[in-house]
Amino acid sequence: PSPASPRQRKREKAATMARNEEKAMSMLNRWLRVQSGEENKKEERRPYLASLCESLPEAEKWRRQIIAEISKKVSEIQNPGLGEFKIRDLNDEINKLVREKGHWERRILDFGGPNYLRSGAQLDANGQEVPGTKGYKYYGAARDLPGVRDLFKKDDKPLNKRSRSEMYKCADAAYFGYRDEDDAVLLPLEKAAEDEAISTAVLEYTERHSGAGAVQGEDDDDDD
């Protein structure tokens, strides 16, 4: 075979050096993983049921993981160019994660941890409550899907507010209760309740005094 040209030998030398450098970097990366413990650490999977968790730190860890997943998907669903089907799938996944987060928060409460369930309504990036019905919420571009926007469309007609003087016109004597004595229904009921109260009071007074008289009579007889 003909001897290699200087240019070919130069290319072969460069290729050999590149392979050696790549091999050295691979060994260095593996050594760093071994030092940090990542090489032998098995990938942990979140329990399917929150009830399978047996410690508060573990439950807190899985809740943080779910929150990170929700945040990632909420950021992704802001893009309306994903298409209707992708947006619907993402919105379903977010709602599923939110329900799962609630399970873990109840599990944390079982362990005596903080009550995350009292956090209140879910807010979007603008600080407004996430719209939804019966626990199902719509995030990001899902609010603009066909049929969804009409669910939360509000009536834009302004409310007719009455002035203070107009409200005072409606506050007549009947509003303040000054005409209750003229009520044809209320007066008979009040009269019946009053008669019943008087009869009860008279009966109690009579029984009390008649009993006291009988006791006094017995004492007199004993003295005789």
Short mmCIF file of N, CA and C in Angstrom, two decimals, residues 49-224:
data_model
loop_
_atom_site.label_atom_id
_atom_site.label_comp_id
_atom_site.label_asym_id
_atom_site.label_seq_id
_atom_site.Cartn_x
_atom_site.Cartn_y
_atom_site.Cartn_z
N LEU A 49 -50.90 5.74 45.26
CA LEU A 49 -51.86 6.21 46.26
C LEU A 49 -51.12 6.94 47.37
N ALA A 50 -51.67 8.05 47.79
CA ALA A 50 -51.05 8.81 48.87
C ALA A 50 -51.07 8.03 50.18
N SER A 51 -52.04 7.14 50.31
CA SER A 51 -52.14 6.37 51.56
C SER A 51 -50.98 5.40 51.73
N LEU A 52 -50.23 5.13 50.66
CA LEU A 52 -49.09 4.22 50.75
C LEU A 52 -47.87 4.89 51.37
N CYS A 53 -47.90 6.21 51.45
CA CYS A 53 -46.77 6.95 52.05
C CYS A 53 -46.86 6.84 53.57
N GLU A 54 -45.72 6.66 54.22
CA GLU A 54 -45.71 6.42 55.66
C GLU A 54 -44.96 7.48 56.45
N SER A 55 -44.57 8.59 55.84
CA SER A 55 -43.85 9.62 56.60
C SER A 55 -44.18 11.00 56.04
N LEU A 56 -44.13 11.98 56.92
CA LEU A 56 -44.43 13.36 56.53
C LEU A 56 -43.41 13.93 55.54
N PRO A 57 -42.10 13.73 55.73
CA PRO A 57 -41.13 14.27 54.76
C PRO A 57 -41.35 13.72 53.35
N GLU A 58 -41.69 12.43 53.25
CA GLU A 58 -41.94 11.84 51.94
C GLU A 58 -43.17 12.49 51.29
N ALA A 59 -44.23 12.66 52.08
CA ALA A 59 -45.44 13.27 51.54
C ALA A 59 -45.18 14.70 51.09
N GLU A 60 -44.39 15.44 51.86
CA GLU A 60 -44.04 16.81 51.46
C GLU A 60 -43.24 16.80 50.15
N LYS A 61 -42.34 15.83 50.00
CA LYS A 61 -41.51 15.74 48.79
C LYS A 61 -42.38 15.47 47.55
N TRP A 62 -43.32 14.53 47.67
CA TRP A 62 -44.16 14.22 46.51
C TRP A 62 -45.10 15.38 46.19
N ARG A 63 -45.54 16.10 47.20
CA ARG A 63 -46.38 17.28 46.92
C ARG A 63 -45.60 18.32 46.15
N ARG A 64 -44.34 18.56 46.54
CA ARG A 64 -43.51 19.53 45.81
C ARG A 64 -43.28 19.07 44.38
N GLN A 65 -43.11 17.78 44.19
CA GLN A 65 -42.90 17.26 42.83
C GLN A 65 -44.14 17.51 41.96
N ILE A 66 -45.31 17.28 42.53
CA ILE A 66 -46.55 17.51 41.78
C ILE A 66 -46.71 18.98 41.43
N ILE A 67 -46.39 19.86 42.37
CA ILE A 67 -46.50 21.30 42.11
C ILE A 67 -45.57 21.70 40.97
N ALA A 68 -44.36 21.11 40.93
CA ALA A 68 -43.43 21.41 39.84
C ALA A 68 -44.00 20.95 38.50
N GLU A 69 -44.64 19.79 38.48
CA GLU A 69 -45.24 19.28 37.25
C GLU A 69 -46.40 20.17 36.80
N ILE A 70 -47.21 20.60 37.77
CA ILE A 70 -48.33 21.49 37.43
C ILE A 70 -47.81 22.80 36.85
N SER A 71 -46.79 23.36 37.48
CA SER A 71 -46.23 24.63 37.00
C SER A 71 -45.70 24.50 35.57
N LYS A 72 -45.04 23.38 35.29
CA LYS A 72 -44.50 23.16 33.95
C LYS A 72 -45.60 23.05 32.91
N LYS A 73 -46.65 22.32 33.23
CA LYS A 73 -47.74 22.13 32.26
C LYS A 73 -48.57 23.41 32.10
N VAL A 74 -48.73 24.17 33.19
CA VAL A 74 -49.46 25.43 33.08
C VAL A 74 -48.70 26.41 32.18
N SER A 75 -47.38 26.42 32.27
CA SER A 75 -46.58 27.27 31.38
C SER A 75 -46.71 26.81 29.94
N GLU A 76 -46.78 25.51 29.74
CA GLU A 76 -46.88 24.97 28.38
C GLU A 76 -48.23 25.26 27.75
N ILE A 77 -49.30 25.24 28.55
CA ILE A 77 -50.64 25.40 28.00
C ILE A 77 -50.95 26.86 27.65
N GLN A 78 -50.06 27.76 27.99
CA GLN A 78 -50.27 29.17 27.63
C GLN A 78 -50.14 29.40 26.13
N ASN A 79 -49.55 28.46 25.41
CA ASN A 79 -49.31 28.61 23.98
C ASN A 79 -50.54 28.17 23.19
N PRO A 80 -51.27 29.10 22.56
CA PRO A 80 -52.47 28.70 21.80
C PRO A 80 -52.15 27.96 20.52
N GLY A 81 -50.88 27.97 20.08
CA GLY A 81 -50.52 27.28 18.86
C GLY A 81 -50.37 25.78 19.00
N LEU A 82 -50.60 25.24 20.19
CA LEU A 82 -50.46 23.80 20.39
C LEU A 82 -51.55 23.01 19.70
N GLY A 83 -52.66 23.63 19.42
CA GLY A 83 -53.78 22.92 18.82
C GLY A 83 -54.81 22.51 19.87
N GLU A 84 -56.05 22.37 19.40
CA GLU A 84 -57.15 22.11 20.33
C GLU A 84 -56.97 20.81 21.11
N PHE A 85 -56.59 19.72 20.42
CA PHE A 85 -56.50 18.42 21.10
C PHE A 85 -55.37 18.40 22.13
N LYS A 86 -54.23 18.98 21.78
CA LYS A 86 -53.11 19.03 22.72
C LYS A 86 -53.47 19.88 23.94
N ILE A 87 -54.16 20.99 23.72
CA ILE A 87 -54.55 21.87 24.82
C ILE A 87 -55.54 21.16 25.74
N ARG A 88 -56.50 20.45 25.15
CA ARG A 88 -57.47 19.71 25.97
C ARG A 88 -56.78 18.63 26.79
N ASP A 89 -55.83 17.92 26.17
CA ASP A 89 -55.10 16.88 26.91
C ASP A 89 -54.30 17.49 28.06
N LEU A 90 -53.64 18.62 27.79
CA LEU A 90 -52.86 19.28 28.85
C LEU A 90 -53.76 19.74 29.99
N ASN A 91 -54.91 20.29 29.64
CA ASN A 91 -55.83 20.76 30.68
C ASN A 91 -56.33 19.60 31.53
N ASP A 92 -56.60 18.46 30.89
CA ASP A 92 -57.01 17.27 31.66
C ASP A 92 -55.90 16.82 32.60
N GLU A 93 -54.66 16.83 32.10
CA GLU A 93 -53.53 16.40 32.92
C GLU A 93 -53.33 17.33 34.11
N ILE A 94 -53.51 18.62 33.90
CA ILE A 94 -53.35 19.59 35.00
C ILE A 94 -54.41 19.36 36.06
N ASN A 95 -55.66 19.16 35.63
CA ASN A 95 -56.73 18.91 36.59
C ASN A 95 -56.49 17.61 37.36
N LYS A 96 -55.96 16.61 36.69
CA LYS A 96 -55.65 15.35 37.36
C LYS A 96 -54.56 15.56 38.41
N LEU A 97 -53.53 16.34 38.05
CA LEU A 97 -52.46 16.61 39.01
C LEU A 97 -52.96 17.43 40.20
N VAL A 98 -53.87 18.36 39.93
CA VAL A 98 -54.41 19.17 41.03
C VAL A 98 -55.19 18.29 42.00
N ARG A 99 -55.97 17.33 41.46
CA ARG A 99 -56.68 16.41 42.35
C ARG A 99 -55.70 15.54 43.14
N GLU A 100 -54.65 15.10 42.47
CA GLU A 100 -53.65 14.28 43.17
C GLU A 100 -52.95 15.09 44.25
N LYS A 101 -52.70 16.36 43.98
CA LYS A 101 -52.09 17.22 44.99
C LYS A 101 -53.00 17.32 46.22
N GLY A 102 -54.30 17.36 46.00
CA GLY A 102 -55.22 17.39 47.13
C GLY A 102 -55.14 16.12 47.98
N HIS A 103 -54.95 14.97 47.32
CA HIS A 103 -54.80 13.72 48.08
C HIS A 103 -53.55 13.77 48.97
N TRP A 104 -52.46 14.29 48.42
CA TRP A 104 -51.22 14.35 49.21
C TRP A 104 -51.34 15.38 50.33
N GLU A 105 -52.06 16.46 50.09
CA GLU A 105 -52.24 17.45 51.14
C GLU A 105 -53.09 16.90 52.28
N ARG A 106 -54.06 16.06 51.96
CA ARG A 106 -54.83 15.41 53.04
C ARG A 106 -53.97 14.40 53.78
N ARG A 107 -53.07 13.73 53.05
CA ARG A 107 -52.17 12.78 53.70
C ARG A 107 -51.21 13.53 54.64
N ILE A 108 -50.73 14.68 54.20
CA ILE A 108 -49.86 15.50 55.06
C ILE A 108 -50.61 15.91 56.32
N LEU A 109 -51.87 16.21 56.18
CA LEU A 109 -52.69 16.59 57.34
C LEU A 109 -52.85 15.40 58.28
N ASP A 110 -52.92 14.19 57.73
CA ASP A 110 -53.02 12.99 58.58
C ASP A 110 -51.77 12.82 59.45
N PHE A 111 -50.62 13.24 58.92
CA PHE A 111 -49.36 13.12 59.66
C PHE A 111 -49.17 14.27 60.65
N GLY A 112 -50.12 15.20 60.70
CA GLY A 112 -49.99 16.34 61.59
C GLY A 112 -49.23 17.50 60.98
N GLY A 113 -49.07 17.49 59.65
CA GLY A 113 -48.36 18.56 58.97
C GLY A 113 -49.25 19.77 58.72
N PRO A 114 -48.74 20.77 58.00
CA PRO A 114 -49.52 21.99 57.73
C PRO A 114 -50.74 21.69 56.88
N ASN A 115 -51.76 22.52 57.05
CA ASN A 115 -53.01 22.35 56.31
C ASN A 115 -52.93 23.18 55.02
N TYR A 116 -52.48 22.55 53.94
CA TYR A 116 -52.41 23.24 52.64
C TYR A 116 -53.77 23.35 51.99
N LEU A 117 -54.76 22.64 52.50
CA LEU A 117 -56.09 22.67 51.90
C LEU A 117 -56.79 24.01 52.11
N ARG A 118 -56.29 24.82 53.04
CA ARG A 118 -56.91 26.12 53.32
C ARG A 118 -56.33 27.22 52.45
N SER A 119 -55.58 26.86 51.42
CA SER A 119 -54.92 27.88 50.60
C SER A 119 -55.90 28.73 49.81
N GLY A 120 -57.15 28.25 49.63
CA GLY A 120 -58.15 29.06 48.96
C GLY A 120 -58.23 28.78 47.47
N ALA A 121 -58.76 29.76 46.71
CA ALA A 121 -58.99 29.59 45.28
C ALA A 121 -57.69 29.56 44.51
N GLN A 122 -57.72 28.88 43.36
CA GLN A 122 -56.56 28.84 42.48
C GLN A 122 -56.51 30.12 41.66
N LEU A 123 -55.35 30.74 41.59
CA LEU A 123 -55.17 31.99 40.88
C LEU A 123 -54.24 31.78 39.70
N ASP A 124 -54.51 32.54 38.62
CA ASP A 124 -53.64 32.45 37.46
C ASP A 124 -52.51 33.45 37.57
N ALA A 125 -51.75 33.65 36.47
CA ALA A 125 -50.60 34.55 36.50
C ALA A 125 -51.01 36.00 36.72
N ASN A 126 -52.27 36.34 36.40
CA ASN A 126 -52.76 37.71 36.58
C ASN A 126 -53.42 37.92 37.93
N GLY A 127 -53.40 36.91 38.79
CA GLY A 127 -54.00 37.05 40.10
C GLY A 127 -55.50 36.85 40.12
N GLN A 128 -56.08 36.37 39.00
CA GLN A 128 -57.50 36.13 38.94
C GLN A 128 -57.80 34.66 39.16
N GLU A 129 -58.98 34.39 39.70
CA GLU A 129 -59.35 33.00 39.98
C GLU A 129 -59.49 32.22 38.69
N VAL A 130 -58.96 30.99 38.70
CA VAL A 130 -59.04 30.14 37.53
C VAL A 130 -60.49 29.72 37.33
N PRO A 131 -61.08 29.99 36.15
CA PRO A 131 -62.49 29.65 35.95
C PRO A 131 -62.69 28.15 35.79
N GLY A 132 -63.87 27.70 36.15
CA GLY A 132 -64.18 26.28 36.01
C GLY A 132 -65.52 25.98 36.65
N THR A 133 -66.00 24.76 36.44
CA THR A 133 -67.27 24.34 37.00
C THR A 133 -67.11 22.98 37.66
N LYS A 134 -67.72 22.81 38.84
CA LYS A 134 -67.74 21.53 39.56
C LYS A 134 -66.34 20.96 39.76
N GLY A 135 -65.40 21.83 40.10
CA GLY A 135 -64.06 21.36 40.40
C GLY A 135 -63.14 21.26 39.21
N TYR A 136 -63.67 21.30 37.99
CA TYR A 136 -62.83 21.23 36.78
C TYR A 136 -62.48 22.64 36.36
N LYS A 137 -61.17 22.91 36.22
CA LYS A 137 -60.70 24.25 35.90
C LYS A 137 -60.12 24.29 34.49
N TYR A 138 -60.11 25.49 33.92
CA TYR A 138 -59.56 25.71 32.59
C TYR A 138 -58.37 26.67 32.71
N TYR A 139 -57.24 26.26 32.16
CA TYR A 139 -55.99 27.00 32.29
C TYR A 139 -55.53 27.51 30.93
N GLY A 140 -54.92 28.70 30.96
CA GLY A 140 -54.25 29.23 29.77
C GLY A 140 -55.13 29.26 28.55
N ALA A 141 -54.60 28.68 27.44
CA ALA A 141 -55.31 28.70 26.17
C ALA A 141 -56.57 27.85 26.19
N ALA A 142 -56.77 27.02 27.21
CA ALA A 142 -57.98 26.20 27.29
C ALA A 142 -59.23 27.06 27.48
N ARG A 143 -59.05 28.26 27.99
CA ARG A 143 -60.20 29.15 28.20
C ARG A 143 -60.79 29.63 26.88
N ASP A 144 -59.98 29.62 25.84
CA ASP A 144 -60.42 30.12 24.54
C ASP A 144 -60.85 29.01 23.60
N LEU A 145 -60.98 27.79 24.09
CA LEU A 145 -61.41 26.68 23.25
C LEU A 145 -62.87 26.85 22.87
N PRO A 146 -63.29 26.26 21.74
CA PRO A 146 -64.70 26.36 21.35
C PRO A 146 -65.62 25.78 22.42
N GLY A 147 -66.62 26.54 22.80
CA GLY A 147 -67.58 26.11 23.80
C GLY A 147 -67.19 26.43 25.22
N VAL A 148 -65.90 26.69 25.46
CA VAL A 148 -65.45 26.99 26.82
C VAL A 148 -65.66 28.47 27.14
N ARG A 149 -65.35 29.31 26.18
CA ARG A 149 -65.46 30.75 26.42
C ARG A 149 -66.89 31.14 26.76
N ASP A 150 -67.87 30.47 26.12
CA ASP A 150 -69.27 30.82 26.38
C ASP A 150 -69.70 30.45 27.80
N LEU A 151 -69.00 29.48 28.41
CA LEU A 151 -69.37 29.07 29.77
C LEU A 151 -69.13 30.18 30.78
N PHE A 152 -68.13 31.00 30.52
CA PHE A 152 -67.74 32.02 31.49
C PHE A 152 -67.95 33.43 30.96
N LYS A 153 -68.74 33.54 29.89
CA LYS A 153 -69.01 34.86 29.34
C LYS A 153 -69.95 35.60 30.26
N LYS A 154 -69.54 36.75 30.71
CA LYS A 154 -70.33 37.53 31.64
C LYS A 154 -71.14 38.59 30.90
N ASP A 155 -72.23 38.94 31.50
CA ASP A 155 -73.07 40.00 30.93
C ASP A 155 -72.38 41.34 31.11
N ASP A 156 -72.11 42.00 29.97
CA ASP A 156 -71.39 43.26 30.00
C ASP A 156 -72.29 44.47 30.25
N LYS A 157 -73.60 44.23 30.43
CA LYS A 157 -74.50 45.36 30.65
C LYS A 157 -74.23 45.97 32.02
N PRO A 158 -74.06 47.27 32.08
CA PRO A 158 -73.78 47.90 33.38
C PRO A 158 -75.00 47.85 34.29
N LEU A 159 -74.76 47.69 35.56
CA LEU A 159 -75.85 47.68 36.53
C LEU A 159 -76.33 49.10 36.81
N ASN A 160 -77.64 49.24 36.90
CA ASN A 160 -78.22 50.54 37.22
C ASN A 160 -78.18 50.75 38.73
N LYS A 161 -77.27 51.56 39.18
CA LYS A 161 -77.13 51.82 40.60
C LYS A 161 -77.98 53.01 41.00
N ARG A 162 -78.69 52.86 42.11
CA ARG A 162 -79.54 53.94 42.60
C ARG A 162 -78.71 54.90 43.46
N SER A 163 -79.09 56.15 43.41
CA SER A 163 -78.41 57.15 44.23
C SER A 163 -78.93 57.06 45.66
N ARG A 164 -78.23 57.75 46.56
CA ARG A 164 -78.63 57.73 47.96
C ARG A 164 -80.02 58.34 48.15
N SER A 165 -80.31 59.40 47.43
CA SER A 165 -81.62 60.04 47.57
C SER A 165 -82.73 59.12 47.08
N GLU A 166 -82.47 58.35 46.01
CA GLU A 166 -83.48 57.42 45.52
C GLU A 166 -83.73 56.30 46.52
N MET A 167 -82.70 55.85 47.19
CA MET A 167 -82.89 54.80 48.19
C MET A 167 -83.66 55.33 49.39
N TYR A 168 -83.43 56.60 49.77
CA TYR A 168 -84.16 57.18 50.89
C TYR A 168 -85.65 57.33 50.58
N LYS A 169 -85.98 57.48 49.30
CA LYS A 169 -87.39 57.61 48.94
C LYS A 169 -88.17 56.32 49.25
N CYS A 170 -87.47 55.19 49.17
CA CYS A 170 -88.13 53.90 49.45
C CYS A 170 -88.18 53.58 50.94
N ALA A 171 -87.40 54.29 51.74
CA ALA A 171 -87.36 54.03 53.17
C ALA A 171 -88.44 54.84 53.87
N ASP A 172 -89.70 54.35 53.82
CA ASP A 172 -90.81 55.05 54.44
C ASP A 172 -91.02 54.53 55.87
N ALA A 173 -92.15 54.91 56.47
CA ALA A 173 -92.43 54.52 57.85
C ALA A 173 -92.56 53.00 57.99
N ALA A 174 -93.11 52.34 56.95
CA ALA A 174 -93.25 50.88 57.01
C ALA A 174 -91.89 50.20 57.02
N TYR A 175 -90.90 50.81 56.33
CA TYR A 175 -89.56 50.22 56.30
C TYR A 175 -88.95 50.18 57.70
N PHE A 176 -89.19 51.21 58.49
CA PHE A 176 -88.64 51.28 59.84
C PHE A 176 -89.53 50.61 60.89
N GLY A 177 -90.66 50.02 60.48
CA GLY A 177 -91.50 49.28 61.41
C GLY A 177 -92.49 50.11 62.19
N TYR A 178 -92.74 51.35 61.75
CA TYR A 178 -93.66 52.20 62.50
C TYR A 178 -95.13 51.86 62.25
N ARG A 179 -95.41 51.03 61.26
CA ARG A 179 -96.79 50.69 60.93
C ARG A 179 -97.12 49.24 61.26
N ASP A 180 -96.34 48.65 62.15
CA ASP A 180 -96.62 47.26 62.50
C ASP A 180 -97.96 47.12 63.22
N GLU A 181 -98.40 48.20 63.95
CA GLU A 181 -99.67 48.13 64.67
C GLU A 181 -100.85 48.06 63.72
N ASP A 182 -100.65 48.46 62.46
CA ASP A 182 -101.75 48.44 61.49
C ASP A 182 -101.81 47.14 60.71
N ASP A 183 -100.96 46.19 61.07
CA ASP A 183 -100.91 44.93 60.34
C ASP A 183 -102.08 44.05 60.79
N ALA A 184 -102.98 43.73 59.87
CA ALA A 184 -104.17 42.95 60.20
C ALA A 184 -103.83 41.50 60.52
N VAL A 185 -102.69 41.02 60.10
CA VAL A 185 -102.29 39.64 60.37
C VAL A 185 -101.48 39.56 61.67
N LEU A 186 -100.63 40.55 61.89
CA LEU A 186 -99.73 40.51 63.03
C LEU A 186 -100.45 40.77 64.35
N LEU A 187 -101.41 41.70 64.35
CA LEU A 187 -102.07 42.08 65.60
C LEU A 187 -102.82 40.91 66.26
N PRO A 188 -103.63 40.12 65.53
CA PRO A 188 -104.29 38.98 66.18
C PRO A 188 -103.30 37.96 66.75
N LEU A 189 -102.20 37.75 66.06
CA LEU A 189 -101.20 36.81 66.56
C LEU A 189 -100.55 37.33 67.84
N GLU A 190 -100.26 38.61 67.88
CA GLU A 190 -99.69 39.20 69.08
C GLU A 190 -100.67 39.12 70.24
N LYS A 191 -101.97 39.37 69.96
CA LYS A 191 -102.99 39.33 71.02
C LYS A 191 -103.12 37.92 71.59
N ALA A 192 -103.08 36.90 70.71
CA ALA A 192 -103.19 35.52 71.18
C ALA A 192 -101.97 35.13 72.02
N ALA A 193 -100.78 35.55 71.57
CA ALA A 193 -99.57 35.24 72.34
C ALA A 193 -99.57 35.95 73.68
N GLU A 194 -100.08 37.18 73.70
CA GLU A 194 -100.15 37.93 74.96
C GLU A 194 -101.12 37.29 75.94
N ASP A 195 -102.30 36.87 75.47
CA ASP A 195 -103.28 36.22 76.34
C ASP A 195 -102.72 34.92 76.90
N GLU A 196 -102.02 34.16 76.06
CA GLU A 196 -101.46 32.89 76.52
C GLU A 196 -100.39 33.14 77.59
N ALA A 197 -99.55 34.16 77.39
CA ALA A 197 -98.52 34.46 78.38
C ALA A 197 -99.13 34.89 79.71
N ILE A 198 -100.22 35.68 79.65
CA ILE A 198 -100.88 36.13 80.88
C ILE A 198 -101.51 34.95 81.60
N SER A 199 -102.15 34.06 80.85
CA SER A 199 -102.78 32.89 81.48
C SER A 199 -101.74 32.01 82.15
N THR A 200 -100.62 31.83 81.50
CA THR A 200 -99.56 30.99 82.07
C THR A 200 -99.01 31.61 83.35
N ALA A 201 -98.81 32.94 83.32
CA ALA A 201 -98.28 33.62 84.50
C ALA A 201 -99.26 33.55 85.67
N VAL A 202 -100.57 33.74 85.39
CA VAL A 202 -101.58 33.67 86.45
C VAL A 202 -101.66 32.28 87.05
N LEU A 203 -101.57 31.26 86.18
CA LEU A 203 -101.64 29.89 86.66
C LEU A 203 -100.44 29.56 87.55
N GLU A 204 -99.26 29.98 87.15
CA GLU A 204 -98.07 29.73 87.97
C GLU A 204 -98.17 30.45 89.31
N TYR A 205 -98.68 31.68 89.28
CA TYR A 205 -98.82 32.44 90.54
C TYR A 205 -99.82 31.77 91.48
N THR A 206 -100.94 31.31 90.93
CA THR A 206 -101.97 30.67 91.75
C THR A 206 -101.44 29.39 92.36
N GLU A 207 -100.77 28.56 91.55
CA GLU A 207 -100.25 27.30 92.06
C GLU A 207 -99.19 27.54 93.13
N ARG A 208 -98.36 28.54 92.94
CA ARG A 208 -97.30 28.80 93.90
C ARG A 208 -97.86 29.25 95.23
N HIS A 209 -98.85 30.15 95.20
CA HIS A 209 -99.41 30.67 96.44
C HIS A 209 -100.34 29.67 97.12
N SER A 210 -101.04 28.86 96.33
CA SER A 210 -101.89 27.84 96.94
C SER A 210 -101.04 26.79 97.63
N GLY A 211 -99.90 26.45 97.04
CA GLY A 211 -98.99 25.50 97.66
C GLY A 211 -98.39 26.07 98.94
N ALA A 212 -98.06 27.35 98.92
CA ALA A 212 -97.50 27.97 100.12
C ALA A 212 -98.54 28.01 101.23
N GLY A 213 -99.83 28.22 100.89
CA GLY A 213 -100.88 28.23 101.90
C GLY A 213 -101.07 26.88 102.54
N ALA A 214 -100.98 25.83 101.70
CA ALA A 214 -101.15 24.47 102.24
C ALA A 214 -100.03 24.13 103.20
N VAL A 215 -98.83 24.52 102.90
CA VAL A 215 -97.70 24.25 103.79
C VAL A 215 -97.87 24.99 105.11
N GLN A 216 -98.36 26.24 105.05
CA GLN A 216 -98.57 27.01 106.27
C GLN A 216 -99.63 26.37 107.14
N GLY A 217 -100.70 25.82 106.51
CA GLY A 217 -101.75 25.16 107.26
C GLY A 217 -101.25 23.95 108.00
N GLU A 218 -100.40 23.17 107.36
CA GLU A 218 -99.83 21.99 107.99
C GLU A 218 -98.97 22.38 109.18
N ASP A 219 -98.22 23.46 109.07
CA ASP A 219 -97.37 23.90 110.17
C ASP A 219 -98.23 24.31 111.38
N ASP A 220 -99.38 24.97 111.12
CA ASP A 220 -100.26 25.38 112.21
C ASP A 220 -100.83 24.18 112.94
N ASP A 221 -101.22 23.15 112.18
CA ASP A 221 -101.76 21.94 112.78
C ASP A 221 -100.75 21.25 113.66
N ASP A 222 -99.50 21.28 113.26
CA ASP A 222 -98.45 20.64 114.05
C ASP A 222 -98.26 21.39 115.36
N ASP A 223 -98.41 22.71 115.34
CA ASP A 223 -98.22 23.48 116.56
C ASP A 223 -99.33 23.19 117.57
N ASP A 224 -100.55 22.94 117.07
CA ASP A 224 -101.68 22.61 117.96
C ASP A 224 -101.45 21.26 118.64
#
